[in-house]
XYZ file of C-alpha atoms in Angstrom:
538
model
C -30.900 0.283 -15.599
C -28.663 -2.091 -13.662
C -30.757 -4.787 -12.087
C -30.225 -7.713 -9.791
C -31.017 -8.535 -6.185
C -29.179 -6.743 -3.396
C -26.294 -8.517 -1.755
C -27.832 -10.352 1.227
C -26.928 -9.013 4.677
C -24.258 -10.808 6.638
C -25.616 -14.060 8.036
C -25.850 -14.165 11.807
C -23.941 -17.454 11.811
C -20.901 -15.655 10.407
C -18.929 -13.564 12.845
C -19.024 -9.883 11.875
C -16.020 -7.601 11.997
C -17.229 -5.208 14.662
C -13.995 -3.215 14.594
C -14.483 -2.264 10.926
C -16.331 0.871 9.814
C -16.976 2.202 6.321
C -18.245 5.326 4.573
C -19.377 5.791 0.976
C -18.985 9.304 -0.423
C -21.372 9.694 -3.383
C -19.795 12.661 -5.116
C -20.300 14.499 -8.390
C -17.119 13.188 -10.016
C -16.540 9.870 -8.272
C -17.874 7.525 -5.623
C -15.394 6.669 -2.871
C -15.442 3.874 -0.287
C -13.295 4.177 2.832
C -12.893 1.216 5.209
C -11.094 1.560 8.544
C -10.204 -0.660 11.479
C -10.794 0.891 14.875
C -9.584 0.434 18.408
C -12.894 0.457 20.348
C -11.221 1.617 23.554
C -9.850 4.827 22.032
C -11.575 5.370 18.695
C -8.156 5.315 17.030
C -8.532 4.098 13.459
C -6.380 2.979 10.558
C -7.474 3.072 6.927
C -7.460 -0.444 5.496
C -8.961 0.034 2.043
C -9.966 2.812 -0.315
C -12.000 2.058 -3.428
C -12.916 4.619 -6.054
C -15.345 4.445 -8.960
C -15.291 7.285 -11.569
C -19.070 7.533 -11.915
C -19.126 11.259 -12.920
C -22.766 11.769 -11.972
C -22.776 15.262 -13.451
C -21.406 14.198 -16.846
C -24.726 13.737 -18.621
C -27.187 15.555 -16.379
C -29.845 17.656 -18.023
C -30.212 21.204 -16.719
C -33.360 23.302 -16.387
C -33.640 26.862 -15.158
C -33.887 25.736 -11.559
C -32.323 22.287 -11.191
C -30.454 19.426 -12.804
C -31.746 15.946 -13.472
C -29.666 12.812 -13.064
C -30.037 10.815 -16.271
C -30.913 7.129 -16.465
C -27.390 6.426 -17.747
C -25.810 8.154 -14.731
C -28.161 6.360 -12.362
C -27.198 3.032 -13.918
C -23.488 3.800 -13.406
C -24.222 4.785 -9.824
C -26.002 1.521 -9.021
C -23.180 -0.513 -10.571
C -20.553 1.348 -8.527
C -22.424 1.018 -5.227
C -23.029 -2.680 -5.917
C -19.261 -3.191 -6.230
C -18.787 -1.484 -2.870
C -21.549 -3.587 -1.343
C -19.918 -6.835 -2.453
C -16.613 -5.710 -0.991
C -18.236 -4.811 2.343
C -20.125 -8.094 2.434
C -16.914 -10.068 1.838
C -15.327 -8.226 4.783
C -18.359 -8.893 6.997
C -19.055 -5.342 8.156
C -22.157 -4.942 10.345
C -24.809 -2.895 8.475
C -24.827 -0.372 11.318
C -21.131 0.337 10.673
C -21.724 1.505 7.091
C -23.018 4.938 6.070
C -23.660 6.292 2.564
C -23.811 10.062 2.023
C -24.611 11.930 -1.195
C -23.351 15.438 -1.887
C -23.749 18.195 -4.477
C -24.857 16.306 -7.609
C -27.632 14.428 -5.814
C -28.809 17.159 -3.463
C -29.240 19.618 -6.357
C -30.993 17.127 -8.648
C -34.721 17.440 -9.240
C -35.034 13.633 -9.134
C -32.981 13.080 -5.977
C -35.840 11.147 -4.347
C -35.805 8.780 -7.327
C -32.056 8.289 -6.835
C -32.394 7.257 -3.194
C -35.435 5.091 -3.942
C -33.704 3.172 -6.735
C -30.642 2.530 -4.548
C -32.896 1.247 -1.777
C -34.947 -0.971 -4.082
C -31.951 -2.316 -6.025
C -29.444 -2.754 -3.212
C -31.328 -2.464 0.049
C -29.139 0.470 1.143
C -30.122 3.853 2.534
C -28.475 6.957 1.083
C -28.383 10.157 3.130
C -28.489 13.363 1.111
C -26.524 15.838 3.217
C -26.651 19.618 2.973
C -23.657 21.735 2.037
C -23.323 22.850 5.658
C -23.399 19.263 6.920
C -20.861 18.246 4.292
C -18.555 21.050 5.420
C -18.921 20.013 9.087
C -18.089 16.377 8.366
C -15.065 17.380 6.278
C -13.820 19.439 9.235
C -14.200 16.391 11.516
C -12.190 14.341 9.034
C -9.425 16.957 8.897
C -9.204 16.924 12.715
C -8.305 13.232 12.501
C -5.339 13.987 10.243
C -3.799 17.172 11.673
C -3.356 18.084 15.374
C -5.268 21.356 14.975
C -8.077 20.852 17.489
C -7.156 24.000 19.455
C -6.442 26.076 16.334
C -8.851 28.244 14.383
C -8.916 26.399 11.074
C -10.224 27.282 7.639
C -10.852 24.127 5.618
C -11.351 24.272 1.850
C -12.668 21.194 0.061
C -13.004 21.309 -3.743
C -15.269 18.642 -5.150
C -16.712 17.949 -8.547
C -19.874 19.980 -8.005
C -19.185 22.355 -5.135
C -16.562 23.802 -2.825
C -17.051 23.773 0.945
C -15.509 26.410 3.221
C -15.513 25.873 6.991
C -14.048 27.781 9.919
C -13.764 25.515 12.952
C -12.381 25.596 16.491
C -12.200 22.760 19.049
C -14.511 20.549 16.999
C -17.191 23.215 16.575
C -18.110 24.878 13.279
C -17.976 28.664 13.597
C -18.899 29.328 9.973
C -19.483 27.293 6.835
C -20.405 28.073 3.253
C -20.993 25.835 0.250
C -20.579 27.405 -3.196
C -21.563 25.786 -6.479
C -17.997 25.866 -7.726
C -16.630 22.458 -8.627
C -14.128 21.282 -11.184
C -16.720 19.182 -13.067
C -19.442 21.848 -13.194
C -16.976 24.600 -14.123
C -15.464 22.540 -16.919
C -18.913 21.821 -18.305
C -20.046 25.446 -18.198
C -16.891 27.204 -19.381
C -14.475 26.432 -22.182
C -12.838 29.856 -21.912
C -10.432 30.172 -18.960
C -10.845 33.954 -18.729
C -14.629 33.682 -18.445
C -14.241 30.871 -15.915
C -12.000 33.090 -13.771
C -14.480 35.963 -13.968
C -17.309 33.676 -12.870
C -15.339 32.225 -9.952
C -14.265 35.653 -8.768
C -17.838 36.965 -9.001
C -19.218 34.039 -6.985
C -16.580 34.439 -4.272
C -17.056 38.215 -3.996
C -20.872 38.220 -3.950
C -21.326 35.269 -1.590
C -20.329 37.168 1.543
C -17.607 34.580 2.100
C -14.674 36.997 2.179
C -16.180 39.353 4.733
C -17.229 36.519 7.013
C -13.887 34.710 6.951
C -12.049 37.990 7.613
C -13.874 38.191 10.951
C -11.733 35.316 12.240
C -8.060 35.220 13.125
C -7.056 32.080 11.305
C -4.192 29.908 12.546
C -4.023 27.579 9.554
C -5.685 26.888 6.199
C -6.197 23.229 5.279
C -7.321 21.824 1.952
C -8.772 18.368 1.346
C -10.181 15.965 -1.251
C -9.088 14.897 -4.697
C -8.353 18.187 -6.456
C -6.208 19.696 -3.705
C -4.503 16.370 -2.930
C -3.673 15.955 -6.625
C -2.133 19.427 -6.724
C -0.037 18.696 -3.620
C 1.175 15.447 -5.143
C 2.054 17.151 -8.432
C 3.942 19.924 -6.627
C 5.686 17.328 -4.489
C 6.845 15.303 -7.482
C 7.926 18.377 -9.398
C 10.197 19.484 -6.560
C 11.503 16.033 -5.639
C 14.941 16.453 -7.173
C 15.492 19.762 -5.330
C 15.278 18.189 -1.883
C 18.888 17.489 -0.916
C 18.142 14.836 1.668
C 16.237 12.675 -0.814
C 18.958 10.546 -2.342
C 18.760 6.969 -3.519
C 16.722 4.933 -5.944
C 13.034 5.887 -6.170
C 10.440 3.713 -7.876
C 8.157 6.679 -7.312
C 8.550 9.806 -5.238
C 7.110 9.211 -1.783
C 8.301 11.937 0.583
C 5.134 13.977 1.076
C 5.214 17.457 2.609
C 1.395 17.784 2.917
C 1.518 21.482 1.950
C 2.260 23.845 -0.921
C 2.647 27.586 -1.474
C 0.963 30.056 -3.796
C 4.110 30.167 -5.948
C 4.062 26.381 -6.338
C 0.366 26.457 -7.157
C 1.003 28.955 -9.952
C 3.272 26.447 -11.698
C 0.186 24.257 -12.201
C -2.269 27.082 -12.745
C -3.831 25.848 -15.964
C -5.542 22.979 -14.172
C -6.025 24.800 -10.870
C -7.930 27.930 -11.839
C -10.521 27.589 -9.073
C -8.021 27.154 -6.250
C -5.807 29.900 -7.644
C -8.727 32.339 -7.495
C -9.536 31.231 -3.946
C -5.905 31.864 -2.936
C -6.050 35.349 -4.444
C -9.466 36.293 -3.097
C -8.756 35.133 0.472
C -5.073 36.210 0.423
C -3.856 32.700 1.248
C -0.082 32.218 1.094
C 0.220 28.544 2.104
C -2.189 25.660 2.549
C -1.795 22.425 4.491
C -3.189 19.354 2.748
C -5.228 16.783 4.623
C -5.179 13.127 3.658
C -8.632 12.824 5.258
C -11.881 14.468 4.206
C -15.605 13.648 4.067
C -15.334 9.853 4.323
C -13.189 9.997 7.445
C -15.473 12.648 8.899
C -18.490 10.379 8.446
C -16.604 7.533 10.132
C -15.470 9.834 12.946
C -19.078 10.748 13.680
C -20.100 7.078 13.714
C -17.296 6.334 16.169
C -18.536 9.149 18.375
C -21.810 7.270 18.754
C -20.399 3.808 19.442
C -17.118 4.442 21.302
C -17.748 5.456 24.897
C -15.988 8.684 25.808
C -14.810 9.280 22.230
C -12.674 12.432 22.081
C -12.032 14.259 18.792
C -8.631 15.365 20.065
C -7.564 12.202 21.871
C -5.511 10.692 19.071
C -3.040 13.395 18.063
C -0.191 10.957 18.695
C -1.681 8.311 16.426
C -2.513 10.823 13.685
C 1.100 11.996 13.596
C 2.287 8.386 13.255
C -0.040 7.751 10.319
C 0.910 11.038 8.662
C 4.630 10.248 8.945
C 4.088 6.756 7.510
C 2.075 8.212 4.617
C 4.740 10.810 3.947
C 7.545 8.322 3.283
C 5.618 5.253 2.078
C 3.960 4.709 -1.264
C 0.632 2.876 -1.459
C 2.214 -0.566 -1.768
C 4.405 -0.142 1.302
C 1.511 1.353 3.283
C -0.522 -1.757 2.466
C 2.382 -3.939 3.620
C 2.671 -1.936 6.847
C -1.042 -2.127 7.657
C -1.015 -5.894 7.014
C 1.962 -6.278 9.353
C 0.100 -4.182 11.934
C -2.951 -6.463 11.735
C -0.879 -9.596 12.297
C 1.089 -7.984 15.126
C -2.121 -6.909 16.856
C -3.560 -10.439 16.747
C -0.349 -11.938 18.095
C -0.201 -9.270 20.816
C -3.779 -10.062 21.913
C -3.022 -13.790 21.858
C -0.079 -13.289 24.184
C -2.004 -10.936 26.462
C -4.848 -13.447 26.798
C -2.420 -16.095 27.993
C -2.004 -14.105 31.196
C -5.761 -13.571 31.478
C -6.375 -17.309 31.205
C -3.694 -17.969 33.819
C -5.122 -15.338 36.182
C -8.590 -16.904 35.860
C -7.271 -20.259 36.997
C -7.327 -21.915 33.579
C -4.539 -24.092 32.314
C -1.806 -22.200 30.598
C 1.613 -20.849 31.351
C 1.904 -17.208 32.409
C 4.041 -14.942 30.255
C 7.204 -13.519 31.758
C 6.039 -9.994 30.874
C 2.687 -8.220 31.117
C 1.330 -6.255 28.163
C -1.016 -3.265 28.357
C -2.831 -0.842 26.021
C 0.106 1.566 25.926
C 2.328 -1.266 24.692
C -0.230 -1.970 21.946
C -0.078 1.671 20.880
C 3.708 1.453 20.616
C 3.415 -1.769 18.599
C 0.920 -0.185 16.197
C 3.214 2.785 15.655
C 6.301 0.608 15.149
C 4.459 -1.579 12.622
C 3.528 1.433 10.508
C 6.926 3.123 10.726
C 9.440 0.260 10.615
C 9.863 0.364 6.826
C 9.711 4.104 6.040
C 13.457 4.113 5.411
C 12.890 1.985 2.295
C 12.516 5.151 0.221
C 16.339 5.311 0.094
C 16.679 1.665 -0.919
C 16.675 -1.691 0.917
C 20.210 -1.628 2.302
C 20.198 -0.385 5.891
C 16.605 0.838 5.664
C 15.875 0.080 9.339
C 18.645 2.479 10.397
C 17.246 5.077 8.004
C 13.762 4.577 9.476
C 15.142 5.129 12.982
C 16.982 8.258 11.803
C 13.782 9.760 10.322
C 11.710 9.000 13.423
C 14.215 10.334 15.953
C 15.640 13.308 14.034
C 12.661 15.413 13.153
C 9.580 17.017 14.647
C 7.247 14.439 13.140
C 5.580 12.716 16.084
C 3.283 14.842 18.243
C 2.677 13.902 21.871
C 5.538 11.391 22.217
C 8.457 12.032 24.563
C 12.039 11.395 23.402
C 12.135 8.280 25.567
C 8.954 6.942 23.974
C 10.196 7.653 20.464
C 13.317 5.602 21.206
C 10.949 2.873 22.486
C 13.208 1.586 25.272
C 10.415 0.254 27.456
C 9.639 -3.389 26.621
C 11.538 -2.810 23.392
C 12.648 -6.415 23.070
C 9.168 -7.861 23.564
C 7.439 -5.575 21.070
C 10.207 -5.978 18.498
C 9.862 -9.741 18.742
C 6.136 -9.552 18.052
C 6.703 -7.245 15.096
C 9.569 -9.371 13.773
C 7.399 -12.501 13.683
C 4.453 -10.560 12.220
C 6.578 -9.066 9.462
C 7.978 -12.489 8.590
C 4.486 -14.006 8.412
C 3.265 -11.131 6.246
C 6.107 -11.647 3.785
C 5.620 -15.401 3.445
C 1.891 -16.101 3.401
C -0.265 -15.405 0.312
C -3.445 -14.873 2.316
C -5.760 -12.072 3.337
C -5.108 -11.344 7.005
C -8.334 -9.382 7.278
C -9.996 -12.543 8.616
C -7.677 -13.570 11.441
C -9.325 -14.673 14.645
C -7.789 -15.688 17.972
C -9.102 -18.953 19.381
C -7.949 -19.855 22.920
C -7.706 -23.574 23.560
C -6.118 -25.962 26.063
C -3.437 -26.733 23.487
C -2.228 -23.146 23.277
C -2.572 -20.209 20.937
C -4.371 -20.465 17.621
C -4.733 -17.763 15.012
C -7.238 -18.916 12.427
C -9.449 -17.715 9.612
C -13.239 -18.030 10.135
C -15.729 -19.437 9.353
C -14.425 -22.974 9.945
C -11.619 -22.810 12.536
C -9.165 -25.676 12.688
C -8.500 -26.908 16.236
C -5.472 -29.188 15.889
C -2.970 -29.389 18.712
C 0.780 -28.987 18.775
C 2.815 -32.188 18.811
C 4.881 -31.419 21.919
C 2.502 -29.226 23.880
C 4.105 -26.095 22.512
C 2.323 -22.791 22.173
C 0.567 -23.090 18.807
C -0.161 -20.293 16.370
C -2.269 -21.792 13.592
C -2.906 -19.931 10.349
C -5.182 -21.593 7.801
C -6.467 -20.454 4.409
C -10.101 -21.541 4.356
C -12.177 -22.564 1.382
C -14.474 -19.525 1.690
C -11.484 -17.183 1.487
C -9.835 -19.159 -1.314
C -12.894 -18.770 -3.488
C -12.478 -14.992 -3.355
C -8.943 -15.191 -4.738
C -7.816 -16.030 -8.236
C -5.708 -19.073 -9.063
C -2.766 -16.742 -9.567
C -2.920 -15.388 -6.025
C -3.507 -18.689 -4.205
C -0.278 -20.620 -4.608
C 1.128 -23.582 -2.653
C 3.921 -22.637 -0.304
C 7.342 -24.062 -0.988
C 8.787 -25.907 1.977
C 7.932 -25.578 5.641
C 7.288 -22.042 6.829
C 8.722 -22.993 10.216
C 12.073 -23.664 8.576
C 12.030 -20.411 6.618
C 11.235 -18.535 9.847
C 13.651 -20.453 12.035
C 15.516 -17.345 13.240
C 12.315 -15.464 14.088
C 10.807 -18.415 15.937
C 14.009 -19.050 17.897
C 14.060 -15.407 18.922
C 10.437 -15.748 20.055
C 11.387 -18.733 22.258
C 14.248 -16.763 23.824
C 12.083 -13.779 24.689
C 8.838 -15.463 25.750
C 10.273 -18.766 27.027
C 7.719 -20.616 24.941
C 7.656 -22.393 21.618
C 5.778 -20.967 18.697
C 4.931 -22.993 15.604
C 3.004 -21.966 12.508
C 0.805 -24.334 10.533
C -0.133 -23.208 7.044
C -2.441 -24.673 4.425
C -0.268 -25.371 1.379
C -3.239 -25.762 -0.971
C -6.912 -24.900 -1.154
C -7.930 -28.440 -0.288
C -5.817 -28.344 2.865
C -8.044 -25.548 4.129
C -11.099 -27.810 4.117
C -10.982 -29.043 7.667
C -13.407 -31.078 9.679
C -15.922 -28.870 11.469
């Protein structure tokens, strides 16, 4: 069995990232880690990282007449996977209270489930919650509500996992009915090699479970599917029909325009690998299913946010969810990562500028900005950062115009007025912040997860903990300082930490000049050009 001491908890001397939350979904087929950054004032969150380990807990389980047993080999794989997640979380300095691990079908049905949780606790110092099928279904529904604006709709959610399938009927955040059936793509594949017999078994389980009669009692507004199997089907359908969509012209490195839905006819084209869902469509007379990018992990995080964010409202962020969904529809994973990095930089710069006015109002030294910035402006900036590059799916030339065309001409953004979508209010200020942030993101080979604003008499500083550098600007200008510290450099390979060629201020001359014009202040950027440069005096 995998041994070794647990990763030590974050030291109190190191600042924790209190706006980060994470969930670990311990599933039958794979273990998944989801890490998000939240806005404490609204509970709005953005997915920063997703890690997946193909543990396949059910691959070598032994089965008795009443239960399964997780083998020592599977348990060893599980510990190794969770340890990888733990190291990642430790490097990102998440508070222990912001991390939750939940185990589903494979663990809850195992005869040695108490051994599983005990070994994880003893090996890694982490607590694993074994949740019931009903609780799993409820949390999945909460996750779906953070992706689609369906709070006031009667929703049937279907989540196909490796060991079970969860059905939930929900309305306004409340579960009206839920059912967990032991029908999963891993367990079915193990038990049946004959497709006809597999279909007969699925149909029998659906018909004898009472599921059909119960669901027929509700007038459903929408059916939503979630998790790996259904998302994979949607992606396959989407790619297969890419060339038939007339508006999608240009050079594609991969197809990225997601519809987040598919029909029964489209499902049938992939039927050999989708027997379970095909039978569910037939049995429940489903014609079309929406596909959620969120599921159990996001539901777990949503519940955590409900406990820590005062006045958290499940339906408060329909606007933000529509922004994220639109960005995900037109961006591949690489461009989404670029967008979220740009968003993080823009947020820090926004807060730096906003604090200038706070310092001035409190009587401290510092020049007041010519414009005030509020939370609504931050929401606009977040949205613009995620959406500014969605037009890249048609190629680089003129992609900003294409992005604007997609945003304005289409019913994509829920809750925004036409005036807001065109972003006329404070447009110049927010664009300047995003322009500088995008330029920084493109030029610096560093992890912006660790930015921290440090107010000082010399001006603005944006630094990486734990050892902030407090040098001053030469001419009393507003100073934005970005330093790659030794602790961060150690976590990167020699290939990723490279000296920067030339002065970043020269390469960003146009952006910095534009900043001076808009804010009437100078902005300079100091960057460590080597690992040794990051070793500053404490």
